[in-house]
Amino acid sequence: MEAILETKKLSHIYSAGTPFERGALLDVDFTAYQGEYLGIIGHTGSGKSTLIQHLNGLLKPTSGQVLFQGTDIWSDPKTTRQTRFQVGLVFQYPEYQLFEETVYQDISFGPKNMGLDEAEVDRRVREAAHFVGLRDEQLEKSPFELSGGQKRRVAIAGVIAMEPKVLILDEPTAGLDPVGVESILGNIRDYHQAHNATIILVSHSMEEVARTVDRLVVVNDGRIPFHGAPSEVFQHGPELEAMGLGVPQMTRVFNRLRAMGVDIGPSVYTIEQAKAAVLAKLKGVG
Ligand SMILES: Nc1ncnc2c1ncn2[C@@H]1O[C@H](COP(=O)(O)OP(=O)(O)OP(=O)(O)O)[C@@H](O)[C@H]1O
Ligand SMILES: [Mg+2]
């Protein structure tokens, strides 16, 4: 697989040289591959948001490099600008950053900035709105008339409308009810498939990432202690717990069964998967 985004020995120190100095990332080597659905997981304050804000050039490294398609994004201003358009970032609680008079204007802000003509902007606004399940008549409303969940959809549509090659979402499901969570995750999956885009989903729920992503990067205390397929990462149960990150409940049960000598598959994260694994096992025995 080809790398699309990489960091090389990336460090970030906030408020360097003041009494508030805080090392948030320390020599981080990170890779996202073209077309993958990657999860980033870590406890509060571990450095997830700091890491992803480097990936589209919003934060500048204190030291180290960020490469997009092999080029250092800070090598010249044109590359930095291009990276901001091609690596779309949906912030944590993005609904607080809506500011235009109508939903349509809010979603069109990014594509307009890219210098696209009006017809293309219009096409993208409508397609992005459709992706996140906003109805046409909602486009002419003020974003402030919408519910919290709908505002978040508007904010996500605003980034999708730039048709980024890499779509990064910082805890997009935080605070939503289970139906809202499923619906947003479905929208993201649709974007992934329709555009063959790379997705980076930040989460602090193991259950959520386990059933969503292809690969998982664990962030702890400004470093990446492990990464790999969820089934590989979940082999590190005790270390994850020490970082305040439990493995999914079903995975814990199945890890215990395996430790007891039951020969059962490693990729069980949900009740549905557990049921299938147990049934397969019983059929195999019977
Ligand atoms: N603007 C800032 N100035 C100073 N310190 C900061 C700033 N932003 C973050 N930090 C500190 O850097 C560390 C990493 O923060 P970051 O926001 O990247 O963590 P996070 O993993 O995204 O956390 P959360 O899950 O709560 O969103 C924390 O100790 C945080 O307090
Ligand atoms: Mg964060």
PDB file of C-alpha atoms and ligand atoms in Angstrom:
ATOM      1  CA  MET A   1       0.000   0.000   0.000  1.00  0.00           C
ATOM      2  CA  GLU A   2       1.068   3.539  -0.787  1.00  0.00           C
ATOM      3  CA  ALA A   3       1.439   6.120   1.990  1.00  0.00           C
ATOM      4  CA  ILE A   4      -0.641   9.277   1.480  1.00  0.00           C
ATOM      5  CA  LEU A   5       0.204  11.082   4.743  1.00  0.00           C
ATOM      6  CA  GLU A   6       3.228  10.556   6.948  1.00  0.00           C
ATOM      7  CA  THR A   7       4.877  12.199   9.904  1.00  0.00           C
ATOM      8  CA  LYS A   8       8.589  11.778  10.593  1.00  0.00           C
ATOM      9  CA  LYS A   9       9.746  12.342  14.147  1.00  0.00           C
ATOM     10  CA  LEU A  10       6.969  14.873  14.617  1.00  0.00           C
ATOM     11  CA  SER A  11       7.083  16.763  17.922  1.00  0.00           C
ATOM     12  CA  HIS A  12       4.825  19.540  19.125  1.00  0.00           C
ATOM     13  CA  ILE A  13       5.368  21.636  22.215  1.00  0.00           C
ATOM     14  CA  TYR A  14       2.614  24.085  23.192  1.00  0.00           C
ATOM     15  CA  SER A  15       3.658  27.401  24.786  1.00  0.00           C
ATOM     16  CA  ALA A  16       7.350  26.555  24.534  1.00  0.00           C
ATOM     17  CA  GLY A  17       9.559  28.576  26.873  1.00  0.00           C
ATOM     18  CA  THR A  18       6.697  29.625  29.162  1.00  0.00           C
ATOM     19  CA  PRO A  19       5.623  28.158  32.516  1.00  0.00           C
ATOM     20  CA  PHE A  20       2.756  26.497  30.557  1.00  0.00           C
ATOM     21  CA  GLU A  21       5.080  24.556  28.266  1.00  0.00           C
ATOM     22  CA  ARG A  22       3.557  21.215  27.362  1.00  0.00           C
ATOM     23  CA  GLY A  23       5.043  18.538  25.104  1.00  0.00           C
ATOM     24  CA  ALA A  24       1.969  17.160  23.309  1.00  0.00           C
ATOM     25  CA  LEU A  25       3.693  14.980  20.653  1.00  0.00           C
ATOM     26  CA  LEU A  26       7.117  13.375  20.922  1.00  0.00           C
ATOM     27  CA  ASP A  27       8.968  12.004  17.869  1.00  0.00           C
ATOM     28  CA  VAL A  28       5.844  10.560  16.297  1.00  0.00           C
ATOM     29  CA  ASP A  29       6.196   8.447  13.131  1.00  0.00           C
ATOM     30  CA  PHE A  30       2.706   8.082  11.700  1.00  0.00           C
ATOM     31  CA  THR A  31       1.491   6.747   8.344  1.00  0.00           C
ATOM     32  CA  ALA A  32      -1.919   6.772   6.656  1.00  0.00           C
ATOM     33  CA  TYR A  33      -2.196   4.711   3.461  1.00  0.00           C
ATOM     34  CA  GLN A  34      -4.084   5.680   0.315  1.00  0.00           C
ATOM     35  CA  GLY A  35      -7.713   4.547   0.517  1.00  0.00           C
ATOM     36  CA  GLU A  36      -7.678   3.063   4.002  1.00  0.00           C
ATOM     37  CA  TYR A  37     -10.161   3.703   6.785  1.00  0.00           C
ATOM     38  CA  LEU A  38      -7.930   4.477   9.735  1.00  0.00           C
ATOM     39  CA  GLY A  39      -8.931   4.954  13.354  1.00  0.00           C
ATOM     40  CA  ILE A  40      -7.011   7.025  15.899  1.00  0.00           C
ATOM     41  CA  ILE A  41      -7.779   6.226  19.503  1.00  0.00           C
ATOM     42  CA  GLY A  42      -6.450   7.555  22.780  1.00  0.00           C
ATOM     43  CA  HIS A  43      -7.449   8.825  26.177  1.00  0.00           C
ATOM     44  CA  THR A  44      -8.383  12.492  26.778  1.00  0.00           C
ATOM     45  CA  GLY A  45      -5.289  14.660  26.446  1.00  0.00           C
ATOM     46  CA  SER A  46      -3.208  11.941  24.742  1.00  0.00           C
ATOM     47  CA  GLY A  47      -2.492  14.135  21.688  1.00  0.00           C
ATOM     48  CA  LYS A  48      -5.021  12.986  19.055  1.00  0.00           C
ATOM     49  CA  SER A  49      -6.262  16.445  18.071  1.00  0.00           C
ATOM     50  CA  THR A  50      -2.731  17.824  18.090  1.00  0.00           C
ATOM     51  CA  LEU A  51      -1.624  15.039  15.722  1.00  0.00           C
ATOM     52  CA  ILE A  52      -4.419  15.464  13.194  1.00  0.00           C
ATOM     53  CA  GLN A  53      -4.137  19.253  13.147  1.00  0.00           C
ATOM     54  CA  HIS A  54      -0.619  18.749  11.800  1.00  0.00           C
ATOM     55  CA  LEU A  55      -1.880  16.549   8.964  1.00  0.00           C
ATOM     56  CA  ASN A  56      -3.526  19.426   7.090  1.00  0.00           C
ATOM     57  CA  GLY A  57      -1.077  22.106   8.112  1.00  0.00           C
ATOM     58  CA  LEU A  58      -3.216  23.778  10.743  1.00  0.00           C
ATOM     59  CA  LEU A  59      -0.438  23.363  13.300  1.00  0.00           C
ATOM     60  CA  LYS A  60       3.235  23.648  12.457  1.00  0.00           C
ATOM     61  CA  PRO A  61       5.633  21.047  13.895  1.00  0.00           C
ATOM     62  CA  THR A  62       7.981  22.161  16.641  1.00  0.00           C
ATOM     63  CA  SER A  63      10.330  19.665  14.998  1.00  0.00           C
ATOM     64  CA  GLY A  64      10.017  16.847  12.489  1.00  0.00           C
ATOM     65  CA  GLN A  65       8.111  16.658   9.210  1.00  0.00           C
ATOM     66  CA  VAL A  66       4.656  16.107   7.758  1.00  0.00           C
ATOM     67  CA  LEU A  67       4.567  14.618   4.251  1.00  0.00           C
ATOM     68  CA  PHE A  68       1.530  14.591   1.956  1.00  0.00           C
ATOM     69  CA  GLN A  69       2.010  12.317  -1.062  1.00  0.00           C
ATOM     70  CA  GLY A  70       5.725  12.324  -0.321  1.00  0.00           C
ATOM     71  CA  THR A  71       6.224  16.117  -0.166  1.00  0.00           C
ATOM     72  CA  ASP A  72       6.906  18.104   3.006  1.00  0.00           C
ATOM     73  CA  ILE A  73       3.754  20.211   3.374  1.00  0.00           C
ATOM     74  CA  TRP A  74       5.815  23.159   4.670  1.00  0.00           C
ATOM     75  CA  SER A  75       8.307  23.081   1.778  1.00  0.00           C
ATOM     76  CA  ASP A  76       6.575  26.069   0.113  1.00  0.00           C
ATOM     77  CA  PRO A  77       3.355  28.078   0.665  1.00  0.00           C
ATOM     78  CA  LYS A  78       1.665  26.620  -2.430  1.00  0.00           C
ATOM     79  CA  THR A  79       2.076  23.074  -1.100  1.00  0.00           C
ATOM     80  CA  THR A  80       0.741  24.103   2.313  1.00  0.00           C
ATOM     81  CA  ARG A  81      -2.343  25.650   0.674  1.00  0.00           C
ATOM     82  CA  GLN A  82      -2.950  22.635  -1.590  1.00  0.00           C
ATOM     83  CA  THR A  83      -2.682  20.319   1.407  1.00  0.00           C
ATOM     84  CA  ARG A  84      -5.377  22.282   3.255  1.00  0.00           C
ATOM     85  CA  PHE A  85      -7.775  21.679   0.351  1.00  0.00           C
ATOM     86  CA  GLN A  86      -6.916  18.025  -0.158  1.00  0.00           C
ATOM     87  CA  VAL A  87      -6.789  16.996   3.475  1.00  0.00           C
ATOM     88  CA  GLY A  88     -10.164  17.954   4.925  1.00  0.00           C
ATOM     89  CA  LEU A  89     -10.465  18.289   8.682  1.00  0.00           C
ATOM     90  CA  VAL A  90     -13.738  18.233  10.605  1.00  0.00           C
ATOM     91  CA  PHE A  91     -13.027  19.626  14.074  1.00  0.00           C
ATOM     92  CA  GLN A  92     -14.178  18.327  17.410  1.00  0.00           C
ATOM     93  CA  TYR A  93     -17.682  19.858  18.006  1.00  0.00           C
ATOM     94  CA  PRO A  94     -17.658  21.569  14.575  1.00  0.00           C
ATOM     95  CA  GLU A  95     -21.214  22.832  15.054  1.00  0.00           C
ATOM     96  CA  TYR A  96     -19.803  25.746  17.041  1.00  0.00           C
ATOM     97  CA  GLN A  97     -17.937  26.992  13.990  1.00  0.00           C
ATOM     98  CA  LEU A  98     -20.872  27.653  11.684  1.00  0.00           C
ATOM     99  CA  PHE A  99     -21.113  31.356  10.970  1.00  0.00           C
ATOM    100  CA  GLU A 100     -22.895  32.046   7.682  1.00  0.00           C
ATOM    101  CA  GLU A 101     -26.485  33.206   7.220  1.00  0.00           C
ATOM    102  CA  THR A 102     -27.697  30.042   5.526  1.00  0.00           C
ATOM    103  CA  VAL A 103     -26.761  26.394   5.533  1.00  0.00           C
ATOM    104  CA  TYR A 104     -26.044  26.682   1.797  1.00  0.00           C
ATOM    105  CA  GLN A 105     -23.530  29.496   2.360  1.00  0.00           C
ATOM    106  CA  ASP A 106     -21.851  27.596   5.154  1.00  0.00           C
ATOM    107  CA  ILE A 107     -21.362  24.459   3.050  1.00  0.00           C
ATOM    108  CA  SER A 108     -20.175  26.506   0.046  1.00  0.00           C
ATOM    109  CA  PHE A 109     -17.488  28.376   2.001  1.00  0.00           C
ATOM    110  CA  GLY A 110     -14.719  25.811   1.377  1.00  0.00           C
ATOM    111  CA  PRO A 111     -15.373  25.118  -2.328  1.00  0.00           C
ATOM    112  CA  LYS A 112     -15.677  28.887  -3.006  1.00  0.00           C
ATOM    113  CA  ASN A 113     -12.306  29.425  -1.356  1.00  0.00           C
ATOM    114  CA  MET A 114     -10.859  26.879  -3.749  1.00  0.00           C
ATOM    115  CA  GLY A 115     -11.782  29.204  -6.606  1.00  0.00           C
ATOM    116  CA  LEU A 116     -14.314  26.850  -8.243  1.00  0.00           C
ATOM    117  CA  ASP A 117     -16.972  28.355 -10.518  1.00  0.00           C
ATOM    118  CA  GLU A 118     -20.513  28.863  -9.300  1.00  0.00           C
ATOM    119  CA  ALA A 119     -22.014  25.841 -11.062  1.00  0.00           C
ATOM    120  CA  GLU A 120     -19.363  23.530  -9.621  1.00  0.00           C
ATOM    121  CA  VAL A 121     -19.795  25.025  -6.140  1.00  0.00           C
ATOM    122  CA  ASP A 122     -23.536  24.457  -6.427  1.00  0.00           C
ATOM    123  CA  ARG A 123     -23.094  20.847  -7.540  1.00  0.00           C
ATOM    124  CA  ARG A 124     -20.754  20.152  -4.647  1.00  0.00           C
ATOM    125  CA  VAL A 125     -22.946  21.814  -2.025  1.00  0.00           C
ATOM    126  CA  ARG A 126     -25.946  19.731  -3.094  1.00  0.00           C
ATOM    127  CA  GLU A 127     -23.986  16.503  -3.294  1.00  0.00           C
ATOM    128  CA  ALA A 128     -22.364  17.077   0.115  1.00  0.00           C
ATOM    129  CA  ALA A 129     -25.734  17.940   1.679  1.00  0.00           C
ATOM    130  CA  HIS A 130     -27.165  14.765   0.207  1.00  0.00           C
ATOM    131  CA  PHE A 131     -24.230  12.726   1.607  1.00  0.00           C
ATOM    132  CA  VAL A 132     -24.966  13.825   5.157  1.00  0.00           C
ATOM    133  CA  GLY A 133     -28.737  13.479   4.805  1.00  0.00           C
ATOM    134  CA  LEU A 134     -29.742  17.167   4.724  1.00  0.00           C
ATOM    135  CA  ARG A 135     -32.857  17.943   2.729  1.00  0.00           C
ATOM    136  CA  ASP A 136     -32.926  20.619   0.007  1.00  0.00           C
ATOM    137  CA  GLU A 137     -35.274  22.896   1.936  1.00  0.00           C
ATOM    138  CA  GLN A 138     -32.840  22.911   4.864  1.00  0.00           C
ATOM    139  CA  LEU A 139     -30.206  24.591   2.675  1.00  0.00           C
ATOM    140  CA  GLU A 140     -31.955  27.953   2.848  1.00  0.00           C
ATOM    141  CA  LYS A 141     -32.383  27.887   6.630  1.00  0.00           C
ATOM    142  CA  SER A 142     -30.125  29.606   9.120  1.00  0.00           C
ATOM    143  CA  PRO A 143     -27.785  27.026  10.661  1.00  0.00           C
ATOM    144  CA  PHE A 144     -28.944  28.298  14.037  1.00  0.00           C
ATOM    145  CA  GLU A 145     -32.479  27.011  13.402  1.00  0.00           C
ATOM    146  CA  LEU A 146     -31.211  23.435  13.192  1.00  0.00           C
ATOM    147  CA  SER A 147     -30.771  20.858  15.946  1.00  0.00           C
ATOM    148  CA  GLY A 148     -27.302  20.068  17.301  1.00  0.00           C
ATOM    149  CA  GLY A 149     -27.083  16.864  15.240  1.00  0.00           C
ATOM    150  CA  GLN A 150     -28.137  18.659  12.047  1.00  0.00           C
ATOM    151  CA  LYS A 151     -25.617  21.445  12.643  1.00  0.00           C
ATOM    152  CA  ARG A 152     -22.913  18.829  12.883  1.00  0.00           C
ATOM    153  CA  ARG A 153     -24.066  17.408   9.528  1.00  0.00           C
ATOM    154  CA  VAL A 154     -23.756  20.882   7.999  1.00  0.00           C
ATOM    155  CA  ALA A 155     -20.197  21.200   9.306  1.00  0.00           C
ATOM    156  CA  ILE A 156     -19.261  17.771   7.910  1.00  0.00           C
ATOM    157  CA  ALA A 157     -20.885  18.645   4.557  1.00  0.00           C
ATOM    158  CA  GLY A 158     -18.763  21.817   4.420  1.00  0.00           C
ATOM    159  CA  VAL A 159     -15.598  19.728   4.439  1.00  0.00           C
ATOM    160  CA  ILE A 160     -16.949  16.991   2.143  1.00  0.00           C
ATOM    161  CA  ALA A 161     -17.880  19.707  -0.394  1.00  0.00           C
ATOM    162  CA  MET A 162     -14.153  20.309  -0.920  1.00  0.00           C
ATOM    163  CA  GLU A 163     -13.950  16.642  -2.017  1.00  0.00           C
ATOM    164  CA  PRO A 164     -10.779  16.025  -0.020  1.00  0.00           C
ATOM    165  CA  LYS A 165      -8.592  13.017  -0.806  1.00  0.00           C
ATOM    166  CA  VAL A 166      -8.207  12.534   2.923  1.00  0.00           C
ATOM    167  CA  LEU A 167     -11.138  13.185   5.242  1.00  0.00           C
ATOM    168  CA  ILE A 168     -10.213  13.526   8.909  1.00  0.00           C
ATOM    169  CA  LEU A 169     -12.944  13.680  11.537  1.00  0.00           C
ATOM    170  CA  ASP A 170     -12.201  14.502  15.165  1.00  0.00           C
ATOM    171  CA  GLU A 171     -14.739  12.607  17.295  1.00  0.00           C
ATOM    172  CA  PRO A 172     -17.636  13.167  14.871  1.00  0.00           C
ATOM    173  CA  THR A 173     -20.053  11.055  16.916  1.00  0.00           C
ATOM    174  CA  ALA A 174     -19.353  12.608  20.341  1.00  0.00           C
ATOM    175  CA  GLY A 175     -22.551  13.417  22.198  1.00  0.00           C
ATOM    176  CA  LEU A 176     -24.937  11.943  19.587  1.00  0.00           C
ATOM    177  CA  ASP A 177     -27.607   9.357  20.381  1.00  0.00           C
ATOM    178  CA  PRO A 178     -27.121   5.803  18.996  1.00  0.00           C
ATOM    179  CA  VAL A 179     -29.259   6.498  15.907  1.00  0.00           C
ATOM    180  CA  GLY A 180     -27.280   9.670  15.183  1.00  0.00           C
ATOM    181  CA  VAL A 181     -24.002   7.784  15.645  1.00  0.00           C
ATOM    182  CA  GLU A 182     -24.985   5.070  13.147  1.00  0.00           C
ATOM    183  CA  SER A 183     -26.219   7.607  10.648  1.00  0.00           C
ATOM    184  CA  ILE A 184     -23.018   9.722  10.716  1.00  0.00           C
ATOM    185  CA  LEU A 185     -20.835   6.601  10.513  1.00  0.00           C
ATOM    186  CA  GLY A 186     -22.913   5.486   7.514  1.00  0.00           C
ATOM    187  CA  ASN A 187     -22.374   8.867   5.791  1.00  0.00           C
ATOM    188  CA  ILE A 188     -18.621   8.606   6.335  1.00  0.00           C
ATOM    189  CA  ARG A 189     -18.575   5.060   4.947  1.00  0.00           C
ATOM    190  CA  ASP A 190     -20.489   6.252   1.864  1.00  0.00           C
ATOM    191  CA  TYR A 191     -17.964   9.036   1.265  1.00  0.00           C
ATOM    192  CA  HIS A 192     -15.105   6.563   1.682  1.00  0.00           C
ATOM    193  CA  GLN A 193     -16.567   4.243  -0.933  1.00  0.00           C
ATOM    194  CA  ALA A 194     -17.856   6.809  -3.418  1.00  0.00           C
ATOM    195  CA  HIS A 195     -14.570   8.762  -3.586  1.00  0.00           C
ATOM    196  CA  ASN A 196     -12.044   6.044  -2.786  1.00  0.00           C
ATOM    197  CA  ALA A 197     -10.918   8.517  -0.131  1.00  0.00           C
ATOM    198  CA  THR A 198      -8.685   7.941   2.845  1.00  0.00           C
ATOM    199  CA  ILE A 199     -10.608   8.342   6.115  1.00  0.00           C
ATOM    200  CA  ILE A 200      -9.079   9.123   9.501  1.00  0.00           C
ATOM    201  CA  LEU A 201     -11.591   8.784  12.317  1.00  0.00           C
ATOM    202  CA  VAL A 202     -10.626   9.982  15.793  1.00  0.00           C
ATOM    203  CA  SER A 203     -12.536   8.331  18.572  1.00  0.00           C
ATOM    204  CA  HIS A 204     -12.243   7.354  22.161  1.00  0.00           C
ATOM    205  CA  SER A 205     -14.633   4.452  21.866  1.00  0.00           C
ATOM    206  CA  MET A 206     -13.012   1.076  21.202  1.00  0.00           C
ATOM    207  CA  GLU A 207     -16.433  -0.392  20.345  1.00  0.00           C
ATOM    208  CA  GLU A 208     -16.897   2.250  17.670  1.00  0.00           C
ATOM    209  CA  VAL A 209     -13.503   1.946  15.992  1.00  0.00           C
ATOM    210  CA  ALA A 210     -13.433  -1.844  16.254  1.00  0.00           C
ATOM    211  CA  ARG A 211     -16.453  -2.240  14.001  1.00  0.00           C
ATOM    212  CA  THR A 212     -15.619   0.674  11.703  1.00  0.00           C
ATOM    213  CA  VAL A 213     -11.954   0.912  10.753  1.00  0.00           C
ATOM    214  CA  ASP A 214      -9.432  -1.234   8.830  1.00  0.00           C
ATOM    215  CA  ARG A 215      -6.492  -0.187  10.958  1.00  0.00           C
ATOM    216  CA  LEU A 216      -6.034   1.434  14.324  1.00  0.00           C
ATOM    217  CA  VAL A 217      -3.393   3.818  15.662  1.00  0.00           C
ATOM    218  CA  VAL A 218      -3.215   4.124  19.445  1.00  0.00           C
ATOM    219  CA  VAL A 219      -2.013   7.458  20.855  1.00  0.00           C
ATOM    220  CA  ASN A 220      -0.845   7.660  24.437  1.00  0.00           C
ATOM    221  CA  ASP A 221       1.001  10.478  26.133  1.00  0.00           C
ATOM    222  CA  GLY A 222       2.152  12.028  22.850  1.00  0.00           C
ATOM    223  CA  ARG A 223       3.409   8.756  21.353  1.00  0.00           C
ATOM    224  CA  ILE A 224       2.104   5.837  19.261  1.00  0.00           C
ATOM    225  CA  PRO A 225       2.687   2.668  21.314  1.00  0.00           C
ATOM    226  CA  PHE A 226       0.911   0.372  18.815  1.00  0.00           C
ATOM    227  CA  HIS A 227      -0.936   0.292  15.546  1.00  0.00           C
ATOM    228  CA  GLY A 228      -2.373  -2.456  13.385  1.00  0.00           C
ATOM    229  CA  ALA A 229      -5.621  -4.216  12.564  1.00  0.00           C
ATOM    230  CA  PRO A 230      -8.060  -3.968  15.504  1.00  0.00           C
ATOM    231  CA  SER A 231      -7.596  -7.702  16.196  1.00  0.00           C
ATOM    232  CA  GLU A 232      -3.821  -7.152  16.547  1.00  0.00           C
ATOM    233  CA  VAL A 233      -4.165  -4.060  18.721  1.00  0.00           C
ATOM    234  CA  PHE A 234      -6.627  -5.837  21.019  1.00  0.00           C
ATOM    235  CA  GLN A 235      -3.992  -8.451  21.838  1.00  0.00           C
ATOM    236  CA  HIS A 236      -2.513  -5.714  24.070  1.00  0.00           C
ATOM    237  CA  GLY A 237      -5.460  -5.789  26.489  1.00  0.00           C
ATOM    238  CA  PRO A 238      -3.591  -5.079  29.753  1.00  0.00           C
ATOM    239  CA  GLU A 239      -1.457  -2.274  28.245  1.00  0.00           C
ATOM    240  CA  LEU A 240      -4.562  -0.661  26.729  1.00  0.00           C
ATOM    241  CA  GLU A 241      -6.294  -0.763  30.097  1.00  0.00           C
ATOM    242  CA  ALA A 242      -3.305   0.889  31.708  1.00  0.00           C
ATOM    243  CA  MET A 243      -3.807   3.725  29.161  1.00  0.00           C
ATOM    244  CA  GLY A 244      -7.444   4.047  30.184  1.00  0.00           C
ATOM    245  CA  LEU A 245      -8.639   2.275  27.012  1.00  0.00           C
ATOM    246  CA  GLY A 246     -10.487  -0.976  27.514  1.00  0.00           C
ATOM    247  CA  VAL A 247     -10.788  -3.419  24.641  1.00  0.00           C
ATOM    248  CA  PRO A 248     -14.439  -4.007  23.615  1.00  0.00           C
ATOM    249  CA  GLN A 249     -16.337  -6.156  26.125  1.00  0.00           C
ATOM    250  CA  MET A 250     -16.924  -9.025  23.667  1.00  0.00           C
ATOM    251  CA  THR A 251     -13.248  -9.019  22.702  1.00  0.00           C
ATOM    252  CA  ARG A 252     -12.340  -9.354  26.373  1.00  0.00           C
ATOM    253  CA  VAL A 253     -14.606 -12.392  26.742  1.00  0.00           C
ATOM    254  CA  PHE A 254     -13.142 -14.020  23.637  1.00  0.00           C
ATOM    255  CA  ASN A 255      -9.555 -13.239  24.677  1.00  0.00           C
ATOM    256  CA  ARG A 256     -10.314 -15.039  27.956  1.00  0.00           C
ATOM    257  CA  LEU A 257     -11.775 -18.017  26.097  1.00  0.00           C
ATOM    258  CA  ARG A 258      -8.654 -18.230  23.952  1.00  0.00           C
ATOM    259  CA  ALA A 259      -6.443 -18.009  27.045  1.00  0.00           C
ATOM    260  CA  MET A 260      -8.438 -20.976  28.412  1.00  0.00           C
ATOM    261  CA  GLY A 261      -7.538 -22.966  25.299  1.00  0.00           C
ATOM    262  CA  VAL A 262     -10.733 -22.544  23.275  1.00  0.00           C
ATOM    263  CA  ASP A 263      -9.749 -22.326  19.615  1.00  0.00           C
ATOM    264  CA  ILE A 264     -11.872 -19.397  18.431  1.00  0.00           C
ATOM    265  CA  GLY A 265     -11.241 -16.584  15.895  1.00  0.00           C
ATOM    266  CA  PRO A 266      -9.490 -13.351  16.993  1.00  0.00           C
ATOM    267  CA  SER A 267     -11.778 -10.690  15.436  1.00  0.00           C
ATOM    268  CA  VAL A 268     -14.787 -10.543  17.728  1.00  0.00           C
ATOM    269  CA  TYR A 269     -15.883  -7.038  18.784  1.00  0.00           C
ATOM    270  CA  THR A 270     -19.664  -7.022  18.738  1.00  0.00           C
ATOM    271  CA  ILE A 271     -22.494  -9.212  20.007  1.00  0.00           C
ATOM    272  CA  GLU A 272     -23.380 -10.158  16.391  1.00  0.00           C
ATOM    273  CA  GLN A 273     -19.814 -11.317  15.726  1.00  0.00           C
ATOM    274  CA  ALA A 274     -19.759 -13.208  19.043  1.00  0.00           C
ATOM    275  CA  LYS A 275     -22.964 -15.015  18.113  1.00  0.00           C
ATOM    276  CA  ALA A 276     -21.584 -15.977  14.697  1.00  0.00           C
ATOM    277  CA  ALA A 277     -18.290 -17.200  16.203  1.00  0.00           C
ATOM    278  CA  VAL A 278     -20.037 -19.324  18.846  1.00  0.00           C
ATOM    279  CA  LEU A 279     -22.439 -20.825  16.290  1.00  0.00           C
ATOM    280  CA  ALA A 280     -19.573 -21.634  13.913  1.00  0.00           C
ATOM    281  CA  LYS A 281     -17.683 -23.239  16.778  1.00  0.00           C
ATOM    282  CA  LEU A 282     -20.681 -25.343  17.831  1.00  0.00           C
ATOM    283  CA  LYS A 283     -21.262 -26.472  14.232  1.00  0.00           C
ATOM    284  CA  GLY A 284     -17.579 -27.372  13.917  1.00  0.00           C
ATOM    285  CA  VAL A 285     -17.782 -29.498  17.079  1.00  0.00           C
ATOM    286  CA  GLY A 286     -21.176 -31.113  16.248  1.00  0.00           C
TER     287      GLY A 286
HETATM  288  N1  LIG B   1      -3.680  25.178  22.669  1.00  0.00           N
HETATM  289  C1  LIG B   1      -3.068  24.484  23.637  1.00  0.00           C
HETATM  290  N2  LIG B   1      -2.215  25.077  24.494  1.00  0.00           N
HETATM  291  C2  LIG B   1      -1.586  24.370  25.458  1.00  0.00           C
HETATM  292  N3  LIG B   1      -1.737  23.057  25.659  1.00  0.00           N
HETATM  293  C3  LIG B   1      -2.584  22.402  24.840  1.00  0.00           C
HETATM  294  C4  LIG B   1      -3.295  23.078  23.796  1.00  0.00           C
HETATM  295  N4  LIG B   1      -4.058  22.175  23.145  1.00  0.00           N
HETATM  296  C5  LIG B   1      -3.838  20.990  23.753  1.00  0.00           C
HETATM  297  N5  LIG B   1      -2.955  21.128  24.776  1.00  0.00           N
HETATM  298  C6  LIG B   1      -2.439  20.046  25.644  1.00  0.00           C
HETATM  299  O1  LIG B   1      -1.779  19.099  24.820  1.00  0.00           O
HETATM  300  C7  LIG B   1      -2.104  17.762  25.218  1.00  0.00           C
HETATM  301  C8  LIG B   1      -2.744  17.025  24.056  1.00  0.00           C
HETATM  302  O2  LIG B   1      -3.997  17.625  23.764  1.00  0.00           O
HETATM  303  P1  LIG B   1      -4.949  17.153  22.589  1.00  0.00           P
HETATM  304  O3  LIG B   1      -6.047  18.148  22.520  1.00  0.00           O
HETATM  305  O4  LIG B   1      -4.143  16.908  21.382  1.00  0.00           O
HETATM  306  O5  LIG B   1      -5.486  15.762  23.170  1.00  0.00           O
HETATM  307  P2  LIG B   1      -6.693  14.829  22.670  1.00  0.00           P
HETATM  308  O6  LIG B   1      -6.163  13.445  22.634  1.00  0.00           O
HETATM  309  O7  LIG B   1      -7.264  15.380  21.423  1.00  0.00           O
HETATM  310  O8  LIG B   1      -7.749  14.955  23.864  1.00  0.00           O
HETATM  311  P3  LIG B   1      -9.378  14.857  23.852  1.00  0.00           P
HETATM  312  O9  LIG B   1      -9.719  13.399  23.753  1.00  0.00           O
HETATM  313  O10 LIG B   1      -9.768  15.422  25.163  1.00  0.00           O
HETATM  314  O11 LIG B   1      -9.866  15.653  22.691  1.00  0.00           O
HETATM  315  C9  LIG B   1      -3.019  17.903  26.448  1.00  0.00           C
HETATM  316  O12 LIG B   1      -2.225  17.826  27.586  1.00  0.00           O
HETATM  317  C10 LIG B   1      -3.592  19.284  26.294  1.00  0.00           C
HETATM  318  O13 LIG B   1      -3.904  19.830  27.563  1.00  0.00           O
HETATM  319 MG    MG B   2      -9.129  16.068  20.931  1.00  0.00          MG
END
